PDB file of C-alpha atoms in Angstrom:
ATOM      1  CA  MET V   1      12.325  -5.366  13.677  1.00 58.00           C
ATOM      2  CA  ALA V   2      14.056  -2.069  15.870  1.00 62.00           C
ATOM      3  CA  VAL V   3      13.712   1.513  13.348  1.00 65.00           C
ATOM      4  CA  SER V   4      17.055   2.107  13.309  1.00 76.00           C
ATOM      5  CA  ILE V   5      18.616   6.387  13.753  1.00 78.00           C
ATOM      6  CA  GLY V   6      18.527   6.310   9.896  1.00 80.00           C
ATOM      7  CA  PHE V   7      15.362   4.868   9.269  1.00 83.00           C
ATOM      8  CA  TYR V   8      13.075   6.545  11.615  1.00 82.00           C
ATOM      9  CA  ARG V   9      14.240   9.957  10.006  1.00 87.00           C
ATOM     10  CA  LYS V  10      13.402   8.220   6.537  1.00 89.00           C
ATOM     11  CA  ILE V  11       9.887   7.833   8.624  1.00 92.00           C
ATOM     12  CA  THR V  12       9.558  10.940   9.994  1.00 92.00           C
ATOM     13  CA  ASP V  13       9.698  12.366   7.151  1.00 93.00           C
ATOM     14  CA  TRP V  14       7.143  10.266   4.994  1.00 96.00           C
ATOM     15  CA  ILE V  15       4.440  10.526   8.825  1.00 96.00           C
ATOM     16  CA  LEU V  16       4.381  14.496   8.859  1.00 97.00           C
ATOM     17  CA  SER V  17       2.592  16.866   7.524  1.00 96.00           C
ATOM     18  CA  CYS V  18       4.702  19.435   4.976  1.00 96.00           C
ATOM     19  CA  ASP V  19       4.299  21.906   8.171  1.00 95.00           C
ATOM     20  CA  ASN V  20       5.906  19.194  10.212  1.00 93.00           C
ATOM     21  CA  ARG V  21       3.423  20.166  12.726  1.00 93.00           C
ATOM     22  CA  LYS V  22       1.331  17.005  12.820  1.00 95.00           C
ATOM     23  CA  ILE V  23       0.964  13.075  11.614  1.00 97.00           C
ATOM     24  CA  ILE V  24      -1.003  12.922   9.310  1.00 97.00           C
ATOM     25  CA  PHE V  25       0.574   9.952   7.185  1.00 97.00           C
ATOM     26  CA  ARG V  26       0.467   6.359   7.270  1.00 97.00           C
ATOM     27  CA  PRO V  27       2.760   5.351   4.579  1.00 97.00           C
ATOM     28  CA  PHE V  28       3.109   0.864   5.597  1.00 97.00           C
ATOM     29  CA  GLN V  29       2.691  -1.613   7.739  1.00 96.00           C
ATOM     30  CA  VAL V  30       5.360  -4.113   7.361  1.00 96.00           C
ATOM     31  CA  GLU V  31       6.062  -7.052   9.722  1.00 94.00           C
ATOM     32  CA  GLY V  32       9.577  -6.715   9.615  1.00 91.00           C
ATOM     33  CA  ASN V  33      12.444  -4.425   7.249  1.00 92.00           C
ATOM     34  CA  PRO V  34      10.776  -3.725   4.731  1.00 94.00           C
ATOM     35  CA  TYR V  35      13.570  -3.706   2.154  1.00 93.00           C
ATOM     36  CA  LYS V  36      12.841  -7.411   1.633  1.00 94.00           C
ATOM     37  CA  SER V  37       9.576  -7.473   1.071  1.00 96.00           C
ATOM     38  CA  ARG V  38       9.295  -8.130  -2.944  1.00 95.00           C
ATOM     39  CA  VAL V  39       5.218  -7.595  -2.972  1.00 97.00           C
ATOM     40  CA  PHE V  40       3.136  -3.767  -1.974  1.00 98.00           C
ATOM     41  CA  LEU V  41      -0.338  -4.687  -1.581  1.00 98.00           C
ATOM     42  CA  VAL V  42      -1.538  -1.125  -2.039  1.00 98.00           C
ATOM     43  CA  GLY V  43      -5.063   0.642  -2.055  1.00 97.00           C
ATOM     44  CA  ALA V  44      -5.770   4.108  -2.665  1.00 97.00           C
ATOM     45  CA  PHE V  45      -5.703   5.779   0.886  1.00 96.00           C
ATOM     46  CA  PRO V  46      -5.251   4.082   4.811  1.00 95.00           C
ATOM     47  CA  HIS V  47      -8.511   4.499   6.872  1.00 92.00           C
ATOM     48  CA  PRO V  48      -9.306   5.082   9.069  1.00 91.00           C
ATOM     49  CA  PRO V  49      -7.541   8.311  10.289  1.00 93.00           C
ATOM     50  CA  LEU V  50      -5.296   7.775  13.401  1.00 94.00           C
ATOM     51  CA  ASP V  51      -5.074  10.658  15.724  1.00 93.00           C
ATOM     52  CA  ILE V  52      -1.605  10.844  17.056  1.00 94.00           C
ATOM     53  CA  SER V  53       0.476  13.551  18.636  1.00 94.00           C
ATOM     54  CA  LEU V  54       3.308  14.381  17.950  1.00 95.00           C
ATOM     55  CA  ASP V  55       5.328  12.631  20.616  1.00 94.00           C
ATOM     56  CA  GLU V  56       3.943   9.056  19.987  1.00 94.00           C
ATOM     57  CA  ALA V  57       5.965  10.389  16.625  1.00 93.00           C
ATOM     58  CA  SER V  58       8.475   7.083  17.957  1.00 92.00           C
ATOM     59  CA  MET V  59       6.297   4.779  19.241  1.00 93.00           C
ATOM     60  CA  PHE V  60       3.949   5.176  15.788  1.00 95.00           C
ATOM     61  CA  ALA V  61       7.037   4.794  13.826  1.00 93.00           C
ATOM     62  CA  GLU V  62       8.108   1.152  16.115  1.00 93.00           C
ATOM     63  CA  SER V  63       4.229  -0.449  14.988  1.00 94.00           C
ATOM     64  CA  LEU V  64       4.415   0.500  11.665  1.00 95.00           C
ATOM     65  CA  VAL V  65       7.495  -1.663  11.344  1.00 94.00           C
ATOM     66  CA  ASN V  66       5.785  -4.194  13.703  1.00 93.00           C
ATOM     67  CA  PRO V  67       2.272  -5.535  13.870  1.00 91.00           C
ATOM     68  CA  GLU V  68       1.673  -6.926  17.142  1.00 92.00           C
ATOM     69  CA  LEU V  69       2.491  -3.145  18.477  1.00 94.00           C
ATOM     70  CA  PHE V  70       0.204  -1.754  16.086  1.00 92.00           C
ATOM     71  CA  ASP V  71      -2.484  -3.611  16.633  1.00 90.00           C
ATOM     72  CA  HIS V  72      -1.666  -3.166  20.770  1.00 91.00           C
ATOM     73  CA  LEU V  73      -1.874   0.406  19.540  1.00 91.00           C
ATOM     74  CA  TYR V  74      -4.807   1.118  17.131  1.00 88.00           C
ATOM     75  CA  GLY V  75      -5.779  -2.037  16.345  1.00 79.00           C
ATOM     76  CA  ASN V  76      -9.633  -1.214  17.981  1.00 76.00           C
ATOM     77  CA  LEU V  77      -9.541   1.486  16.008  1.00 72.00           C
ATOM     78  CA  THR V  78      -8.185   0.000  12.446  1.00 70.00           C
ATOM     79  CA  GLY V  79     -10.802  -3.162  12.747  1.00 72.00           C
ATOM     80  CA  THR V  80     -12.887  -2.983   9.465  1.00 82.00           C
ATOM     81  CA  LYS V  81     -13.896  -5.716   6.967  1.00 87.00           C
ATOM     82  CA  GLU V  82     -11.454  -4.271   4.534  1.00 89.00           C
ATOM     83  CA  ASN V  83      -8.757  -4.563   6.805  1.00 89.00           C
ATOM     84  CA  ILE V  84      -9.431  -7.998   8.453  1.00 90.00           C
ATOM     85  CA  GLY V  85      -9.936  -9.456   4.841  1.00 93.00           C
ATOM     86  CA  ILE V  86      -6.119  -7.572   3.932  1.00 93.00           C
ATOM     87  CA  GLN V  87      -4.793  -9.353   6.888  1.00 92.00           C
ATOM     88  CA  GLN V  88      -5.871 -12.694   6.164  1.00 94.00           C
ATOM     89  CA  PHE V  89      -4.543 -11.965   2.450  1.00 96.00           C
ATOM     90  CA  ILE V  90      -0.756 -11.184   4.418  1.00 95.00           C
ATOM     91  CA  ARG V  91      -1.679 -14.191   6.001  1.00 94.00           C
ATOM     92  CA  TRP V  92      -2.037 -16.889   2.858  1.00 95.00           C
ATOM     93  CA  MET V  93       1.078 -14.739   1.153  1.00 96.00           C
ATOM     94  CA  LYS V  94       3.096 -15.549   4.452  1.00 95.00           C
ATOM     95  CA  ILE V  95       2.050 -19.540   4.422  1.00 95.00           C
ATOM     96  CA  THR V  96       1.695 -20.336   1.037  1.00 95.00           C
ATOM     97  CA  LEU V  97       4.295 -18.546  -0.086  1.00 95.00           C
ATOM     98  CA  ASN V  98       6.696 -17.031   2.445  1.00 94.00           C
ATOM     99  CA  GLU V  99       5.827 -13.288   1.609  1.00 94.00           C
ATOM    100  CA  ASN V 100       5.990 -10.891   3.560  1.00 94.00           C
ATOM    101  CA  ILE V 101       3.713  -8.092   1.961  1.00 96.00           C
ATOM    102  CA  LEU V 102       4.604  -4.507   2.846  1.00 97.00           C
ATOM    103  CA  CYS V 103       1.230  -3.032   2.420  1.00 97.00           C
ATOM    104  CA  THR V 104       0.768   0.830   0.961  1.00 98.00           C
ATOM    105  CA  ASN V 105      -1.616   3.348  -0.167  1.00 98.00           C
ATOM    106  CA  ILE V 106      -1.321   5.658  -3.513  1.00 98.00           C
ATOM    107  CA  ASN V 107      -2.250   8.358  -1.462  1.00 98.00           C
ATOM    108  CA  VAL V 108      -0.888   7.372   2.111  1.00 98.00           C
ATOM    109  CA  LEU V 109      -2.374  10.908   3.746  1.00 98.00           C
ATOM    110  CA  GLN V 110      -5.244   9.045   6.540  1.00 97.00           C
ATOM    111  CA  ALA V 111      -8.284   9.795   5.158  1.00 96.00           C
ATOM    112  CA  ASP V 112     -12.518   7.959   5.983  1.00 94.00           C
ATOM    113  CA  SER V 113     -13.028   8.033   2.572  1.00 94.00           C
ATOM    114  CA  LEU V 114     -12.385   8.953   0.116  1.00 94.00           C
ATOM    115  CA  GLN V 115     -15.412  11.560   0.391  1.00 96.00           C
ATOM    116  CA  HIS V 116     -13.300  12.599   2.994  1.00 96.00           C
ATOM    117  CA  LEU V 117     -10.243  12.661   1.604  1.00 95.00           C
ATOM    118  CA  LYS V 118     -11.529  14.780  -1.527  1.00 95.00           C
ATOM    119  CA  GLN V 119     -12.159  17.832   1.427  1.00 96.00           C
ATOM    120  CA  LEU V 120      -8.648  17.371   2.394  1.00 95.00           C
ATOM    121  CA  LYS V 121      -7.491  18.498  -0.993  1.00 96.00           C
ATOM    122  CA  MET V 122      -9.861  21.160  -0.922  1.00 96.00           C
ATOM    123  CA  ALA V 123      -8.640  22.024   2.938  1.00 95.00           C
ATOM    124  CA  ASN V 124      -4.862  21.370   1.924  1.00 96.00           C
ATOM    125  CA  ARG V 125      -3.448  20.679  -1.531  1.00 97.00           C
ATOM    126  CA  ALA V 126       0.273  20.768  -0.907  1.00 97.00           C
ATOM    127  CA  ASP V 127      -0.065  17.488   2.143  1.00 97.00           C
ATOM    128  CA  TYR V 128      -2.472  16.399  -0.220  1.00 97.00           C
ATOM    129  CA  GLU V 129      -0.276  15.784  -3.043  1.00 97.00           C
ATOM    130  CA  LYS V 130       2.681  14.504  -0.122  1.00 98.00           C
ATOM    131  CA  GLY V 131       0.636  11.737   0.473  1.00 97.00           C
ATOM    132  CA  PHE V 132       1.097  10.506  -3.709  1.00 97.00           C
ATOM    133  CA  THR V 133       5.113  11.401  -3.412  1.00 97.00           C
ATOM    134  CA  ILE V 134       4.985   9.184  -0.010  1.00 97.00           C
ATOM    135  CA  PHE V 135       4.155   6.340  -1.835  1.00 97.00           C
ATOM    136  CA  GLN V 136       6.717   7.512  -5.502  1.00 95.00           C
ATOM    137  CA  HIS V 137       9.425   7.580  -2.276  1.00 95.00           C
ATOM    138  CA  LEU V 138       8.466   4.548  -1.114  1.00 97.00           C
ATOM    139  CA  MET V 139       8.495   2.533  -4.117  1.00 96.00           C
ATOM    140  CA  GLU V 140      12.244   3.923  -4.830  1.00 94.00           C
ATOM    141  CA  GLU V 141      13.514   2.691  -1.614  1.00 94.00           C
ATOM    142  CA  PHE V 142      12.241  -0.577  -1.105  1.00 96.00           C
ATOM    143  CA  GLN V 143      11.809  -1.406  -5.005  1.00 95.00           C
ATOM    144  CA  PRO V 144       9.354  -4.188  -5.195  1.00 96.00           C
ATOM    145  CA  GLU V 145       9.056  -6.990  -7.554  1.00 96.00           C
ATOM    146  CA  LEU V 146       5.298  -7.473  -7.411  1.00 97.00           C
ATOM    147  CA  ILE V 147       2.562  -4.480  -6.925  1.00 98.00           C
ATOM    148  CA  ILE V 148      -1.117  -5.625  -6.486  1.00 98.00           C
ATOM    149  CA  LEU V 149      -3.593  -3.310  -6.435  1.00 98.00           C
ATOM    150  CA  HIS V 150      -6.742  -4.132  -4.250  1.00 97.00           C
ATOM    151  CA  GLY V 151      -9.732  -1.576  -5.553  1.00 95.00           C
ATOM    152  CA  MET V 152     -10.590   0.656  -8.657  1.00 95.00           C
ATOM    153  CA  GLU V 153      -9.896   3.940  -7.087  1.00 96.00           C
ATOM    154  CA  ALA V 154      -6.347   2.157  -6.333  1.00 97.00           C
ATOM    155  CA  VAL V 155      -5.812   0.963  -9.214  1.00 96.00           C
ATOM    156  CA  LYS V 156      -7.448   4.905 -11.624  1.00 95.00           C
ATOM    157  CA  GLN V 157      -4.868   6.455  -9.075  1.00 96.00           C
ATOM    158  CA  PHE V 158      -1.842   4.277 -10.171  1.00 96.00           C
ATOM    159  CA  ARG V 159      -2.475   4.925 -13.622  1.00 94.00           C
ATOM    160  CA  ILE V 160      -2.191   8.506 -12.705  1.00 94.00           C
ATOM    161  CA  GLN V 161       0.644   8.862 -11.092  1.00 93.00           C
ATOM    162  CA  PHE V 162       2.459   6.573 -13.044  1.00 93.00           C
ATOM    163  CA  TYR V 163       1.773   7.196 -16.595  1.00 90.00           C
ATOM    164  CA  GLU V 164       4.856   8.201 -17.924  1.00 88.00           C
ATOM    165  CA  HIS V 165       6.291   5.459 -17.102  1.00 89.00           C
ATOM    166  CA  LEU V 166       3.644   2.788 -17.171  1.00 91.00           C
ATOM    167  CA  VAL V 167       3.098  -0.132 -19.758  1.00 90.00           C
ATOM    168  CA  ASP V 168      -0.441  -0.779 -19.879  1.00 89.00           C
ATOM    169  CA  TYR V 169      -1.333  -4.045 -21.874  1.00 88.00           C
ATOM    170  CA  HIS V 170      -4.856  -3.076 -21.405  1.00 90.00           C
ATOM    171  CA  ALA V 171      -5.306   0.561 -20.075  1.00 86.00           C
ATOM    172  CA  SER V 172      -9.280   0.449 -22.150  1.00 89.00           C
ATOM    173  CA  ILE V 173      -9.880  -1.690 -19.149  1.00 89.00           C
ATOM    174  CA  GLU V 174     -11.639  -0.193 -16.169  1.00 88.00           C
ATOM    175  CA  LYS V 175     -14.051  -2.631 -14.653  1.00 93.00           C
ATOM    176  CA  ILE V 176     -11.756  -4.960 -11.719  1.00 94.00           C
ATOM    177  CA  GLN V 177     -13.431  -7.447 -12.568  1.00 94.00           C
ATOM    178  CA  HIS V 178     -11.635  -7.867 -15.357  1.00 94.00           C
ATOM    179  CA  LEU V 179      -8.158  -6.784 -13.991  1.00 94.00           C
ATOM    180  CA  GLU V 180      -8.598  -9.624 -11.861  1.00 95.00           C
ATOM    181  CA  GLY V 181      -8.916 -11.897 -14.595  1.00 93.00           C
ATOM    182  CA  LEU V 182      -5.866 -10.894 -16.080  1.00 93.00           C
ATOM    183  CA  GLY V 183      -3.514 -11.727 -13.927  1.00 92.00           C
ATOM    184  CA  VAL V 184       0.092  -9.268 -14.088  1.00 93.00           C
ATOM    185  CA  PHE V 185      -1.948  -5.851 -16.578  1.00 93.00           C
ATOM    186  CA  ALA V 186       0.998  -3.947 -16.422  1.00 94.00           C
ATOM    187  CA  GLU V 187       4.656  -3.707 -15.496  1.00 95.00           C
ATOM    188  CA  MET V 188       7.341  -0.713 -14.979  1.00 94.00           C
ATOM    189  CA  ARG V 189      11.120  -0.433 -14.541  1.00 91.00           C
ATOM    190  CA  PHE V 190      12.528   1.805 -11.681  1.00 90.00           C
ATOM    191  CA  ASP V 191      15.431   4.172 -13.094  1.00 87.00           C
ATOM    192  CA  ASN V 192      18.256   0.775 -12.001  1.00 91.00           C
ATOM    193  CA  GLY V 193      16.271  -1.017 -15.131  1.00 89.00           C
ATOM    194  CA  LYS V 194      14.374  -2.843 -12.560  1.00 92.00           C
ATOM    195  CA  ARG V 195      11.472  -4.272 -13.702  1.00 93.00           C
ATOM    196  CA  VAL V 196       8.510  -4.533 -11.466  1.00 95.00           C
ATOM    197  CA  ARG V 197       4.931  -6.040 -12.331  1.00 96.00           C
ATOM    198  CA  VAL V 198       1.310  -5.119 -11.538  1.00 96.00           C
ATOM    199  CA  MET V 199      -1.283  -6.894 -10.756  1.00 97.00           C
ATOM    200  CA  ALA V 200      -5.343  -5.984  -9.406  1.00 97.00           C
ATOM    201  CA  CYS V 201      -8.279  -7.553  -7.718  1.00 96.00           C
ATOM    202  CA  ARG V 202     -11.546  -6.593  -6.007  1.00 96.00           C
ATOM    203  CA  SER V 203     -11.404  -4.671  -2.589  1.00 95.00           C
ATOM    204  CA  LEU V 204     -10.963  -6.606  -0.292  1.00 95.00           C
ATOM    205  CA  VAL V 205     -13.602  -6.061   2.052  1.00 93.00           C
ATOM    206  CA  TYR V 206     -15.239  -8.686  -0.362  1.00 94.00           C
ATOM    207  CA  TYR V 207     -12.167 -11.110   0.943  1.00 93.00           C
ATOM    208  CA  GLY V 208     -13.749 -12.919   4.199  1.00 84.00           C
ATOM    209  CA  LYS V 209     -11.988 -15.548   6.310  1.00 83.00           C
ATOM    210  CA  SER V 210     -10.902 -17.986   3.366  1.00 87.00           C
ATOM    211  CA  GLY V 211     -11.510 -15.698   0.498  1.00 92.00           C
ATOM    212  CA  GLU V 212     -12.846 -18.584  -1.288  1.00 93.00           C
ATOM    213  CA  SER V 213     -13.809 -15.741  -4.091  1.00 93.00           C
ATOM    214  CA  PHE V 214      -9.951 -15.161  -4.950  1.00 95.00           C
ATOM    215  CA  ALA V 215      -8.811 -18.180  -5.405  1.00 95.00           C
ATOM    216  CA  SER V 216      -8.267 -17.581  -9.559  1.00 95.00           C
ATOM    217  CA  PHE V 217      -6.520 -14.509  -8.499  1.00 96.00           C
ATOM    218  CA  LYS V 218      -4.731 -16.015  -5.774  1.00 96.00           C
ATOM    219  CA  ASN V 219      -3.416 -18.599  -8.470  1.00 95.00           C
ATOM    220  CA  TYR V 220      -2.309 -16.298 -10.606  1.00 95.00           C
ATOM    221  CA  VAL V 221      -0.533 -14.905  -7.917  1.00 95.00           C
ATOM    222  CA  GLN V 222       1.601 -17.842  -7.144  1.00 95.00           C
ATOM    223  CA  LYS V 223       2.068 -18.589 -10.545  1.00 94.00           C
ATOM    224  CA  VAL V 224       3.867 -14.428 -11.043  1.00 93.00           C
ATOM    225  CA  LEU V 225       5.786 -15.358  -7.806  1.00 93.00           C
ATOM    226  CA  THR V 226       7.377 -19.271  -7.954  1.00 90.00           C
ATOM    227  CA  SER V 227       7.988 -18.801 -11.843  1.00 80.00           C
ATOM    228  CA  GLU V 228      11.026 -17.246 -11.564  1.00 62.00           C
TER     229      GLU V 228
END
């Protein structure tokens, strides 16, 4: 998918720091048209951070909708165990359910670790808060039907960010293994009334090549997406 001029303007706002001097956000990754993605796969924050100069903004924007280009440009920097698990889960969704997942994060500010993200918060609160705001803009812009949160930190931050709008059927449950076994544990509605359901699973660092330990969770996902 070639990025149109209008959409490129949106992406530019989603990747630049508040002072427009640095590219510090990784808002999403998807294959092709993000408006056709029914499912958001959501982590806590994008990592590891990529060092991208302003004159590379156009290429970076294009890579966000072109996985082959992204892998060519940054694959040697993002081959973590978790990211490999994410790609394997995406592949399963594509082959089994013909779903094209959009990957994003509750806070799209790039960081090495959760501790690093907290340090970035102390150093520049405006950029840190913009990381949350961008995710909220992505939600409203693309309006997914299903959100899959992976990792307890993502669940925690999602509950905080959408507390006023979230109908959380199991708000007292804080263990990710228990939430994973529930299937849909919450839902919310966009301003136009469209419903989005919310599921959660363990960090995809544990997914491996085949995702055998996620078999029950994948069954829940399949039921949700094929029941309509």
